[in-house]
Amino acid sequence: MANETVFTYGAPQLKFGPGAADEIGYDLARYGARRALVVTDPGVAATGAPQRVADAMKAYGVAAAVFDGVQVEPTDDSLRRAADHARGTGPYDAIVAVGGGSSIDTAKAVDLLLTNGGDLADYLNPPVGAGRAPAKPLLPLVAVPTTTGTGAESTTVCVLDVLDLKVKTGISHPALRPVLAVVDPDLTVSQPAGVTASAGMDIVCHALESYTARPYDAFDRKAPEQRVPYCGANPISDMWSERALTLIARSLRAAVRDGGDTRARGDMALAATFAGLGFGNAGVHVPHANAYPIAGRVRGFRPAGYPGDGPLVPHGMAVSLTAPEAFRFTFQACPERHARAAELLAPGLERPDDPAEHLPRALLALMRDIGIPDGVAAVGYTEADVPDLVAGTMKQQRLLAIAPRPVTEEDVAGIFTRSLRLW
């Protein structure tokens, strides 16, 4: 079979800058919306930002109700509850997500279930779910991130924990991409340092994984109807990833150190957007695949800065914990890209004698500086847990297919074992 010669690129409309959230009513009115559901979580709701967004819509003839019941790190149960709320209080003709990736992903699921019916399991990625594609158009979804990291405002993916299986999975379809991303750096100032660090590492890994992903022209040729949002590294996603890494190098440490640093906050909001525009098309691979079981099987770990009192490994933190070892593993597939990424992420770092160590060292230095835990063991796992973690990772074939080299169970087990402690 011939190799692929075509790559695809998709992105929402984008409105960026301080005060951008005040204009959402105008934008919704252009879509013909008259009643919108604002979806957020209790922590973000407590800042007052979602209600201010809802109130500002009135000037443009759009009424808005606020749902603040989003669960941080959503589950299949929490998404069903959100959809039930929307059904019971609707009808709505637009959805507005104000919050981090959890709020945006919850809004995507609500939109999907409101418009297309069925159960959530019908749409989950195989082999966890049936992988059903939506048959009907979704309502206009406007995504307003208040954290700098997930890139969910740009992507076609909704991520969740399936409680019975103790694994994270997702729903992936182009119809889930928001029609408009409104990125207002002023909304991120209240983000606690721990959230800034975790979400920042999500940006880092989005950029690194899409930059080192299997190239689009290394896949077999697809028929038009077979094309998927994650098509592999390509010239457009490369550009966004490189620019995101440059901004991160300049500002992530500063944003964690001082949440009121407006330049750093602006840089990180832009970096999150750029990385989302990159990985939302190229895809992510091993660190994200490993993160799903790390987050899904958590027993007792609780990070600082996050609402609630249940066990939680935040997504960006979970992604970062195996990233140094994952990039040691992928180095041989594209050494020059790993070296270039390390130079962008840590421009002042001395090059090691072993070029395979360059990117891991850049990551480890950053992770230590911003307070990321020292490996998978630091969030509650032991070597005895490795087989279950591997099993969870191997369910993420949509992501592992994007890795620049084949990934076996033995490879993943080695990455987890070497990631129990990082320094």
Tab-separated table of C-alpha atoms in Angstrom:
chain	number	residue	atom	x	y	z
A	1	MET	CA	0.000	0.000	0.000
A	2	ALA	CA	1.273	3.482	-0.852
A	3	ASN	CA	2.265	5.942	1.842
A	4	GLU	CA	0.041	8.863	2.762
A	5	THR	CA	0.562	12.103	0.853
A	6	VAL	CA	-2.216	14.175	2.458
A	7	PHE	CA	-2.488	15.715	5.894
A	8	THR	CA	-5.492	17.527	7.332
A	9	TYR	CA	-5.696	20.552	9.592
A	10	GLY	CA	-8.630	21.885	11.561
A	11	ALA	CA	-9.030	24.614	14.167
A	12	PRO	CA	-11.792	26.642	15.790
A	13	GLN	CA	-12.207	30.328	15.221
A	14	LEU	CA	-10.063	32.106	17.794
A	15	LYS	CA	-10.525	35.276	19.805
A	16	PHE	CA	-7.524	36.057	22.033
A	17	GLY	CA	-6.693	38.807	24.493
A	18	PRO	CA	-7.648	40.523	27.759
A	19	GLY	CA	-11.377	41.266	27.738
A	20	ALA	CA	-12.188	38.779	24.981
A	21	ALA	CA	-14.657	36.930	27.245
A	22	ASP	CA	-16.842	40.039	27.450
A	23	GLU	CA	-17.774	39.664	23.775
A	24	ILE	CA	-19.165	36.126	23.817
A	25	GLY	CA	-22.784	37.307	23.651
A	26	TYR	CA	-22.035	39.105	20.395
A	27	ASP	CA	-20.432	35.985	18.950
A	28	LEU	CA	-23.301	33.722	20.041
A	29	ALA	CA	-25.887	36.082	18.556
A	30	ARG	CA	-24.154	35.689	15.199
A	31	TYR	CA	-24.855	31.938	15.445
A	32	GLY	CA	-28.525	32.700	16.091
A	33	ALA	CA	-28.325	31.650	19.750
A	34	ARG	CA	-30.848	33.037	22.221
A	35	ARG	CA	-30.414	30.714	25.218
A	36	ALA	CA	-27.050	29.308	26.266
A	37	LEU	CA	-25.889	26.893	28.954
A	38	VAL	CA	-22.661	27.946	30.676
A	39	VAL	CA	-20.779	24.840	31.895
A	40	THR	CA	-18.196	25.190	34.668
A	41	ASP	CA	-16.857	23.604	37.864
A	42	PRO	CA	-17.369	24.771	41.464
A	43	GLY	CA	-13.851	26.165	41.839
A	44	VAL	CA	-14.064	28.313	38.729
A	45	ALA	CA	-17.641	29.299	39.613
A	46	ALA	CA	-16.374	30.619	42.959
A	47	THR	CA	-14.195	33.159	41.113
A	48	GLY	CA	-17.323	34.714	39.619
A	49	ALA	CA	-16.013	34.493	36.061
A	50	PRO	CA	-18.710	32.151	34.655
A	51	GLN	CA	-21.529	34.325	36.011
A	52	ARG	CA	-19.851	37.454	34.616
A	53	VAL	CA	-19.641	35.760	31.218
A	54	ALA	CA	-23.314	34.798	31.472
A	55	ASP	CA	-24.375	38.300	32.560
A	56	ALA	CA	-22.422	39.951	29.726
A	57	MET	CA	-24.422	37.954	27.157
A	58	LYS	CA	-27.639	39.803	28.081
A	59	ALA	CA	-26.499	42.925	26.265
A	60	TYR	CA	-26.640	40.939	23.027
A	61	GLY	CA	-30.021	39.318	23.615
A	62	VAL	CA	-28.671	35.976	24.826
A	63	ALA	CA	-30.034	34.514	28.065
A	64	ALA	CA	-27.696	32.177	29.926
A	65	ALA	CA	-28.008	29.650	32.731
A	66	VAL	CA	-24.940	28.475	34.675
A	67	PHE	CA	-24.308	24.802	35.487
A	68	ASP	CA	-21.455	24.583	38.013
A	69	GLY	CA	-21.502	20.842	38.650
A	70	VAL	CA	-18.539	19.791	36.501
A	71	GLN	CA	-16.245	17.269	38.159
A	72	VAL	CA	-12.541	17.992	37.841
A	73	GLU	CA	-11.145	15.052	35.858
A	74	PRO	CA	-14.604	14.006	34.555
A	75	THR	CA	-15.976	10.495	34.831
A	76	ASP	CA	-18.607	8.714	32.804
A	77	ASP	CA	-20.995	9.258	35.729
A	78	SER	CA	-20.283	12.992	36.003
A	79	LEU	CA	-20.777	13.486	32.249
A	80	ARG	CA	-24.109	11.671	32.353
A	81	ARG	CA	-25.226	13.865	35.285
A	82	ALA	CA	-24.277	17.012	33.379
A	83	ALA	CA	-26.199	15.854	30.322
A	84	ASP	CA	-29.230	15.015	32.466
A	85	HIS	CA	-29.127	18.525	33.953
A	86	ALA	CA	-29.004	20.076	30.490
A	87	ARG	CA	-31.942	17.985	29.313
A	88	GLY	CA	-33.946	18.927	32.387
A	89	THR	CA	-33.334	22.670	32.195
A	90	GLY	CA	-33.245	23.160	28.410
A	91	PRO	CA	-33.787	23.594	25.619
A	92	TYR	CA	-30.588	25.429	24.757
A	93	ASP	CA	-29.295	26.512	21.389
A	94	ALA	CA	-25.635	27.019	22.390
A	95	ILE	CA	-23.148	25.742	24.992
A	96	VAL	CA	-20.394	27.857	26.593
A	97	ALA	CA	-17.639	26.132	28.576
A	98	VAL	CA	-15.822	28.335	31.103
A	99	GLY	CA	-13.017	26.548	32.926
A	100	GLY	CA	-10.217	24.086	32.410
A	101	GLY	CA	-10.170	21.005	30.261
A	102	SER	CA	-12.665	19.292	32.575
A	103	SER	CA	-15.317	21.938	31.913
A	104	ILE	CA	-14.626	22.047	28.187
A	105	ASP	CA	-14.685	18.262	27.839
A	106	THR	CA	-17.883	18.049	29.890
A	107	ALA	CA	-19.466	20.635	27.603
A	108	LYS	CA	-18.471	18.578	24.558
A	109	ALA	CA	-20.148	15.489	26.007
A	110	VAL	CA	-23.272	17.438	26.977
A	111	ASP	CA	-23.505	18.870	23.473
A	112	LEU	CA	-23.080	15.434	21.907
A	113	LEU	CA	-25.689	13.721	24.086
A	114	LEU	CA	-28.210	16.569	23.806
A	115	THR	CA	-28.113	16.554	20.021
A	116	ASN	CA	-27.497	12.914	19.168
A	117	GLY	CA	-28.992	10.950	22.051
A	118	GLY	CA	-27.927	7.491	23.093
A	119	ASP	CA	-25.647	6.610	25.982
A	120	LEU	CA	-22.136	7.901	26.558
A	121	ALA	CA	-20.705	4.411	26.040
A	122	ASP	CA	-21.977	4.445	22.454
A	123	TYR	CA	-19.416	7.132	21.584
A	124	LEU	CA	-16.322	6.115	23.608
A	125	ASN	CA	-13.235	5.159	21.628
A	126	PRO	CA	-12.830	1.417	20.967
A	127	PRO	CA	-12.017	-0.945	22.567
A	128	VAL	CA	-13.587	0.692	25.646
A	129	GLY	CA	-16.723	1.847	23.803
A	130	ALA	CA	-18.533	1.456	20.507
A	131	GLY	CA	-16.913	4.445	18.739
A	132	ARG	CA	-20.209	5.654	17.254
A	133	ALA	CA	-19.943	8.831	15.194
A	134	PRO	CA	-22.518	11.596	15.728
A	135	ALA	CA	-25.133	11.587	12.973
A	136	LYS	CA	-26.682	15.003	13.723
A	137	PRO	CA	-25.106	18.472	13.956
A	138	LEU	CA	-24.063	19.653	17.403
A	139	LEU	CA	-25.019	22.976	18.974
A	140	PRO	CA	-22.454	25.782	18.676
A	141	LEU	CA	-19.891	25.304	21.458
A	142	VAL	CA	-17.765	28.220	22.660
A	143	ALA	CA	-14.775	27.231	24.823
A	144	VAL	CA	-13.342	29.738	27.308
A	145	PRO	CA	-10.282	28.262	29.069
A	146	THR	CA	-9.423	29.542	32.534
A	147	THR	CA	-6.381	27.292	32.872
A	148	THR	CA	-3.355	27.366	30.630
A	149	GLY	CA	-2.669	23.856	29.517
A	150	THR	CA	-5.244	21.442	28.208
A	151	GLY	CA	-5.757	22.893	24.742
A	152	ALA	CA	-9.269	21.401	24.888
A	153	GLU	CA	-10.611	24.570	23.295
A	154	SER	CA	-8.876	23.571	20.052
A	155	THR	CA	-9.356	19.821	19.949
A	156	THR	CA	-11.842	17.214	18.801
A	157	VAL	CA	-11.419	15.086	21.910
A	158	CYS	CA	-13.327	14.628	25.179
A	159	VAL	CA	-11.386	12.771	27.901
A	160	LEU	CA	-12.951	10.967	30.872
A	161	ASP	CA	-12.507	8.235	33.487
A	162	VAL	CA	-14.603	5.093	33.066
A	163	LEU	CA	-15.132	4.222	36.700
A	164	ASP	CA	-15.978	0.528	36.392
A	165	LEU	CA	-12.893	-0.151	34.278
A	166	LYS	CA	-10.588	2.205	36.213
A	167	VAL	CA	-9.224	3.614	32.974
A	168	LYS	CA	-9.259	6.899	31.160
A	169	THR	CA	-10.488	7.000	27.592
A	170	GLY	CA	-12.078	9.519	25.276
A	171	ILE	CA	-14.463	10.424	22.519
A	172	SER	CA	-12.861	11.670	19.332
A	173	HIS	CA	-14.690	13.199	16.390
A	174	PRO	CA	-14.314	16.449	14.407
A	175	ALA	CA	-17.861	17.463	15.396
A	176	LEU	CA	-16.665	17.905	19.007
A	177	ARG	CA	-14.281	20.742	18.132
A	178	PRO	CA	-15.602	24.053	19.517
A	179	VAL	CA	-16.704	26.543	16.888
A	180	LEU	CA	-14.972	29.348	18.780
A	181	ALA	CA	-12.129	29.460	21.312
A	182	VAL	CA	-12.124	32.595	23.459
A	183	VAL	CA	-8.771	32.849	25.237
A	184	ASP	CA	-8.726	35.665	27.788
A	185	PRO	CA	-5.489	35.682	29.855
A	186	ASP	CA	-7.213	37.746	32.567
A	187	LEU	CA	-9.278	34.671	33.456
A	188	THR	CA	-6.152	32.649	34.306
A	189	VAL	CA	-4.750	34.933	37.008
A	190	SER	CA	-6.640	33.128	39.791
A	191	GLN	CA	-5.131	29.763	38.787
A	192	PRO	CA	-3.189	28.364	41.812
A	193	ALA	CA	0.512	27.603	41.454
A	194	GLY	CA	0.004	23.829	41.552
A	195	VAL	CA	-2.633	23.999	38.831
A	196	THR	CA	-0.390	26.269	36.754
A	197	ALA	CA	2.457	23.755	37.068
A	198	SER	CA	0.372	20.706	36.172
A	199	ALA	CA	-1.470	22.399	33.328
A	200	GLY	CA	1.829	23.825	32.116
A	201	MET	CA	3.325	20.356	31.858
A	202	ASP	CA	0.323	19.360	29.772
A	203	ILE	CA	1.274	22.122	27.314
A	204	VAL	CA	4.881	20.913	27.329
A	205	CYS	CA	3.870	17.358	26.505
A	206	HIS	CA	1.308	18.412	23.899
A	207	ALA	CA	4.027	20.280	22.075
A	208	LEU	CA	6.705	17.596	22.486
A	209	GLU	CA	4.488	14.641	21.603
A	210	SER	CA	3.013	16.247	18.497
A	211	TYR	CA	6.485	17.396	17.403
A	212	THR	CA	7.927	13.891	17.815
A	213	ALA	CA	4.842	12.047	16.545
A	214	ARG	CA	4.986	9.646	13.653
A	215	PRO	CA	5.055	11.789	10.472
A	216	TYR	CA	1.831	11.924	8.518
A	217	ASP	CA	3.535	10.510	5.411
A	218	ALA	CA	4.715	7.426	7.318
A	219	PHE	CA	1.158	6.092	7.530
A	220	ASP	CA	-0.577	4.030	4.885
A	221	ARG	CA	-2.655	5.976	2.408
A	222	LYS	CA	-6.244	6.533	3.608
A	223	ALA	CA	-9.463	6.918	1.697
A	224	PRO	CA	-11.173	10.276	2.342
A	225	GLU	CA	-13.755	8.778	4.701
A	226	GLN	CA	-11.003	7.129	6.765
A	227	ARG	CA	-9.209	10.315	7.734
A	228	VAL	CA	-8.962	11.010	11.468
A	229	PRO	CA	-8.206	14.214	13.416
A	230	TYR	CA	-4.835	12.865	14.625
A	231	CYS	CA	-2.939	12.518	11.355
A	232	GLY	CA	0.672	12.644	12.607
A	233	ALA	CA	3.385	15.298	12.638
A	234	ASN	CA	3.067	17.748	9.767
A	235	PRO	CA	4.514	21.141	8.822
A	236	ILE	CA	1.661	23.169	10.324
A	237	SER	CA	1.539	21.342	13.665
A	238	ASP	CA	5.352	21.548	13.842
A	239	MET	CA	5.200	25.329	13.610
A	240	TRP	CA	2.725	25.633	16.496
A	241	SER	CA	4.673	23.175	18.661
A	242	GLU	CA	7.969	25.003	18.214
A	243	ARG	CA	6.433	28.354	19.090
A	244	ALA	CA	4.707	26.880	22.160
A	245	LEU	CA	8.002	25.473	23.459
A	246	THR	CA	9.690	28.857	23.065
A	247	LEU	CA	6.989	30.568	25.139
A	248	ILE	CA	7.100	27.844	27.799
A	249	ALA	CA	10.869	28.177	28.153
A	250	ARG	CA	10.431	31.879	28.814
A	251	SER	CA	7.403	31.907	31.083
A	252	LEU	CA	6.274	28.654	32.751
A	253	ARG	CA	8.589	28.964	35.741
A	254	ALA	CA	7.634	32.630	36.114
A	255	ALA	CA	3.899	31.909	35.958
A	256	VAL	CA	4.199	29.254	38.688
A	257	ARG	CA	6.350	31.546	40.834
A	258	ASP	CA	4.099	34.613	40.501
A	259	GLY	CA	0.509	34.158	39.340
A	260	GLY	CA	0.150	37.920	38.969
A	261	ASP	CA	2.900	38.148	36.336
A	262	THR	CA	0.726	39.310	33.455
A	263	ARG	CA	3.360	38.780	30.776
A	264	ALA	CA	3.968	35.208	31.913
A	265	ARG	CA	0.224	34.551	32.092
A	266	GLY	CA	-0.232	35.912	28.580
A	267	ASP	CA	2.644	33.797	27.276
A	268	MET	CA	1.225	30.642	28.848
A	269	ALA	CA	-2.260	31.293	27.494
A	270	LEU	CA	-0.760	31.726	24.045
A	271	ALA	CA	1.455	28.637	24.473
A	272	ALA	CA	-1.559	26.538	25.455
A	273	THR	CA	-3.426	27.762	22.380
A	274	PHE	CA	-0.486	27.128	20.056
A	275	ALA	CA	0.140	23.643	21.446
A	276	GLY	CA	-3.555	22.840	21.131
A	277	LEU	CA	-3.566	23.915	17.506
A	278	GLY	CA	-0.602	21.582	16.983
A	279	PHE	CA	-1.486	18.398	18.845
A	280	GLY	CA	-5.170	18.715	17.966
A	281	ASN	CA	-4.124	17.725	14.464
A	282	ALA	CA	-0.851	15.801	14.802
A	283	GLY	CA	-1.825	13.856	17.917
A	284	VAL	CA	-0.092	12.805	21.126
A	285	HIS	CA	1.451	9.472	21.991
A	286	VAL	CA	3.231	7.579	24.791
A	287	PRO	CA	3.160	10.050	27.735
A	288	HIS	CA	-0.549	10.701	27.241
A	289	ALA	CA	-1.333	7.006	26.823
A	290	ASN	CA	0.509	6.303	30.100
A	291	ALA	CA	-1.285	9.162	31.849
A	292	TYR	CA	-4.718	7.627	31.417
A	293	PRO	CA	-4.190	4.678	33.804
A	294	ILE	CA	-2.102	6.807	36.191
A	295	ALA	CA	-5.079	9.124	36.643
A	296	GLY	CA	-7.719	6.426	36.329
A	297	ARG	CA	-6.339	4.088	39.025
A	298	VAL	CA	-5.335	6.686	41.640
A	299	ARG	CA	-5.951	5.575	45.222
A	300	GLY	CA	-4.943	8.215	47.735
A	301	PHE	CA	-2.880	11.015	46.181
A	302	ARG	CA	-4.287	14.533	46.485
A	303	PRO	CA	-2.520	17.541	44.883
A	304	ALA	CA	-2.446	21.071	46.232
A	305	GLY	CA	-4.608	23.728	44.603
A	306	TYR	CA	-7.413	21.518	43.289
A	307	PRO	CA	-11.010	21.600	44.586
A	308	GLY	CA	-12.621	18.610	46.276
A	309	ASP	CA	-11.195	16.026	48.647
A	310	GLY	CA	-11.122	12.759	46.693
A	311	PRO	CA	-8.003	11.110	45.254
A	312	LEU	CA	-6.736	12.817	42.118
A	313	VAL	CA	-3.710	12.896	39.846
A	314	PRO	CA	-4.295	15.923	37.599
A	315	HIS	CA	-4.028	15.183	33.907
A	316	GLY	CA	-0.975	17.334	33.164
A	317	MET	CA	0.875	15.922	36.153
A	318	ALA	CA	0.014	12.358	35.105
A	319	VAL	CA	1.270	13.032	31.580
A	320	SER	CA	4.570	14.444	32.793
A	321	LEU	CA	5.488	11.626	35.194
A	322	THR	CA	6.611	9.209	32.474
A	323	ALA	CA	7.579	11.804	29.858
A	324	PRO	CA	11.376	11.774	30.464
A	325	GLU	CA	11.521	7.985	30.061
A	326	ALA	CA	9.057	8.015	27.169
A	327	PHE	CA	11.257	10.414	25.227
A	328	ARG	CA	14.346	8.331	25.977
A	329	PHE	CA	12.409	5.479	24.358
A	330	THR	CA	11.292	7.453	21.268
A	331	PHE	CA	14.648	9.218	20.711
A	332	GLN	CA	15.995	6.684	18.219
A	333	ALA	CA	13.031	7.223	15.872
A	334	CYS	CA	13.820	10.915	15.265
A	335	PRO	CA	16.975	12.085	17.080
A	336	GLU	CA	17.094	15.475	15.366
A	337	ARG	CA	13.571	16.378	16.488
A	338	HIS	CA	14.272	15.394	20.084
A	339	ALA	CA	17.428	17.523	20.062
A	340	ARG	CA	15.624	20.508	18.525
A	341	ALA	CA	12.813	20.219	21.082
A	342	ALA	CA	15.333	20.170	23.955
A	343	GLU	CA	17.015	23.312	22.619
A	344	LEU	CA	13.685	25.123	22.452
A	345	LEU	CA	12.530	23.996	25.892
A	346	ALA	CA	15.860	24.630	27.667
A	347	PRO	CA	17.980	26.968	25.523
A	348	GLY	CA	20.602	27.430	28.250
A	349	LEU	CA	21.059	23.755	29.062
A	350	GLU	CA	24.477	22.288	28.304
A	351	ARG	CA	24.288	19.515	25.727
A	352	PRO	CA	25.077	16.130	27.307
A	353	ASP	CA	27.533	13.702	25.773
A	354	ASP	CA	24.663	11.313	25.108
A	355	PRO	CA	22.194	13.139	22.838
A	356	ALA	CA	19.373	10.833	23.990
A	357	GLU	CA	19.666	12.465	27.439
A	358	HIS	CA	19.176	16.045	26.211
A	359	LEU	CA	15.370	16.189	26.201
A	360	PRO	CA	14.890	14.105	29.387
A	361	ARG	CA	17.302	16.393	31.263
A	362	ALA	CA	15.475	19.482	30.023
A	363	LEU	CA	12.188	18.009	31.233
A	364	LEU	CA	13.534	16.917	34.610
A	365	ALA	CA	15.025	20.338	35.328
A	366	LEU	CA	11.727	22.023	34.538
A	367	MET	CA	9.660	19.531	36.534
A	368	ARG	CA	11.819	19.944	39.623
A	369	ASP	CA	11.724	23.723	39.392
A	370	ILE	CA	7.913	23.887	39.290
A	371	GLY	CA	7.184	21.226	41.921
A	372	ILE	CA	6.056	18.189	39.936
A	373	PRO	CA	6.225	14.998	42.086
A	374	ASP	CA	9.259	12.735	41.845
A	375	GLY	CA	7.847	9.999	39.666
A	376	VAL	CA	4.948	7.577	39.592
A	377	ALA	CA	5.738	6.286	43.101
A	378	ALA	CA	5.241	9.778	44.494
A	379	VAL	CA	1.559	9.668	43.503
A	380	GLY	CA	0.999	6.307	45.185
A	381	TYR	CA	2.079	3.524	42.817
A	382	THR	CA	4.575	0.726	43.381
A	383	GLU	CA	6.310	-1.753	41.123
A	384	ALA	CA	3.469	-4.193	41.863
A	385	ASP	CA	1.083	-1.811	40.080
A	386	VAL	CA	3.067	-1.782	36.836
A	387	PRO	CA	1.155	-4.641	35.131
A	388	ASP	CA	-2.194	-2.893	35.701
A	389	LEU	CA	-0.778	0.420	34.498
A	390	VAL	CA	0.570	-1.277	31.369
A	391	ALA	CA	-2.821	-2.855	30.684
A	392	GLY	CA	-4.452	0.578	30.897
A	393	THR	CA	-1.911	2.094	28.551
A	394	MET	CA	-2.310	-0.631	25.954
A	395	LYS	CA	-6.019	0.215	25.713
A	396	GLN	CA	-5.016	3.607	24.263
A	397	GLN	CA	-4.255	2.332	20.775
A	398	ARG	CA	-5.524	5.535	19.150
A	399	LEU	CA	-2.625	7.336	20.851
A	400	LEU	CA	0.000	4.623	20.617
A	401	ALA	CA	-0.537	4.490	16.846
A	402	ILE	CA	0.867	8.037	16.726
A	403	ALA	CA	4.126	7.084	18.473
A	404	PRO	CA	7.180	7.362	16.198
A	405	ARG	CA	8.160	3.734	16.858
A	406	PRO	CA	6.133	0.604	17.728
A	407	VAL	CA	5.242	0.285	21.417
A	408	THR	CA	4.968	-3.141	23.080
A	409	GLU	CA	3.757	-4.119	26.545
A	410	GLU	CA	7.371	-4.792	27.504
A	411	ASP	CA	8.361	-1.285	26.357
A	412	VAL	CA	5.604	0.318	28.431
A	413	ALA	CA	6.474	-1.769	31.480
A	414	GLY	CA	10.071	-0.572	31.255
A	415	ILE	CA	8.982	3.061	30.970
A	416	PHE	CA	6.740	2.771	34.039
A	417	THR	CA	9.348	0.912	36.094
A	418	ARG	CA	12.061	3.454	35.316
A	419	SER	CA	9.591	6.271	36.066
A	420	LEU	CA	8.800	5.173	39.625
A	421	ARG	CA	11.491	7.643	40.707
A	422	LEU	CA	12.808	10.382	38.445
A	423	TRP	CA	15.583	11.955	40.503
